[in-house]
XYZ file of C-alpha atoms in Angstrom:
89
model
C 293.227 -23.124 318.653
C 290.579 -24.353 316.241
C 290.424 -21.003 314.409
C 294.148 -21.208 313.653
C 293.651 -24.657 312.132
C 290.779 -23.565 309.858
C 292.746 -23.399 306.620
C 294.349 -26.808 306.884
C 293.342 -28.283 303.535
C 292.821 -27.307 299.920
C 289.006 -27.488 300.040
C 288.780 -24.968 302.884
C 291.066 -22.535 301.063
C 288.919 -22.813 297.922
C 285.751 -22.193 299.973
C 287.336 -19.120 301.564
C 288.295 -17.690 298.169
C 284.864 -18.405 296.676
C 282.985 -16.977 299.659
C 285.024 -13.808 299.351
C 284.609 -13.630 295.584
C 280.840 -14.082 295.628
C 280.325 -10.877 297.588
C 282.736 -8.567 295.728
C 280.055 -7.500 293.196
C 277.594 -6.929 296.015
C 279.926 -4.490 297.783
C 280.454 -2.657 294.506
C 276.726 -2.408 293.791
C 275.807 -1.357 297.324
C 278.360 1.460 297.165
C 276.707 2.927 294.077
C 273.544 3.710 296.060
C 274.565 4.003 299.713
C 277.067 5.646 302.026
C 279.768 3.941 304.082
C 277.662 3.152 307.160
C 274.650 2.101 305.089
C 276.814 -0.264 303.059
C 278.153 -1.892 306.234
C 274.676 -2.358 307.720
C 273.079 -3.615 304.491
C 276.027 -5.949 303.931
C 275.733 -7.511 307.385
C 271.962 -7.915 307.031
C 272.416 -9.591 303.638
C 275.150 -11.909 304.886
C 273.260 -12.909 308.029
C 270.104 -13.493 305.990
C 272.025 -15.671 303.520
C 273.666 -17.698 306.278
C 270.357 -18.113 308.101
C 268.645 -19.383 304.947
C 271.455 -21.870 304.397
C 271.018 -23.134 307.945
C 267.222 -23.332 307.859
C 267.021 -25.120 304.502
C 270.038 -27.377 305.154
C 271.998 -25.919 302.252
C 275.091 -25.319 304.311
C 276.188 -24.432 307.795
C 276.031 -21.180 309.745
C 279.752 -20.501 309.995
C 281.556 -17.440 311.325
C 284.281 -17.892 308.709
C 281.664 -17.540 305.966
C 280.412 -14.320 307.514
C 283.931 -12.906 307.797
C 284.954 -13.871 304.261
C 281.669 -12.582 302.799
C 282.146 -9.253 304.575
C 285.729 -9.028 303.320
C 284.409 -9.628 299.788
C 281.992 -6.720 300.180
C 284.797 -4.500 301.482
C 286.904 -5.390 298.424
C 283.973 -4.522 296.139
C 283.493 -1.243 297.999
C 287.170 -0.400 297.487
C 286.986 -1.318 293.779
C 284.193 1.223 293.410
C 286.298 3.934 295.063
C 289.319 3.121 292.865
C 287.292 3.064 289.647
C 285.466 6.279 290.510
C 288.793 7.994 291.277
C 290.269 6.799 287.962
C 287.280 8.080 286.000
C 287.318 11.530 287.615
């Protein structure tokens, strides 16, 4: 039930949007140099490393919602690359 109540105030919605937005360029850049599976693996390693550093240095919390929204941001960036490449061809 807690996961359904996650987006219950304005601050949490803003954090979700920002967490997604921060990783859009990363997904785009990873796609330039790597294939689909490599992008997924590198993305998860990067996100887990970022979340772990936040936890260790008390800069934030290790939150599953951050991991999900960061991964979605990378997927959006990956799709932007595919769209732009298709338009330029």
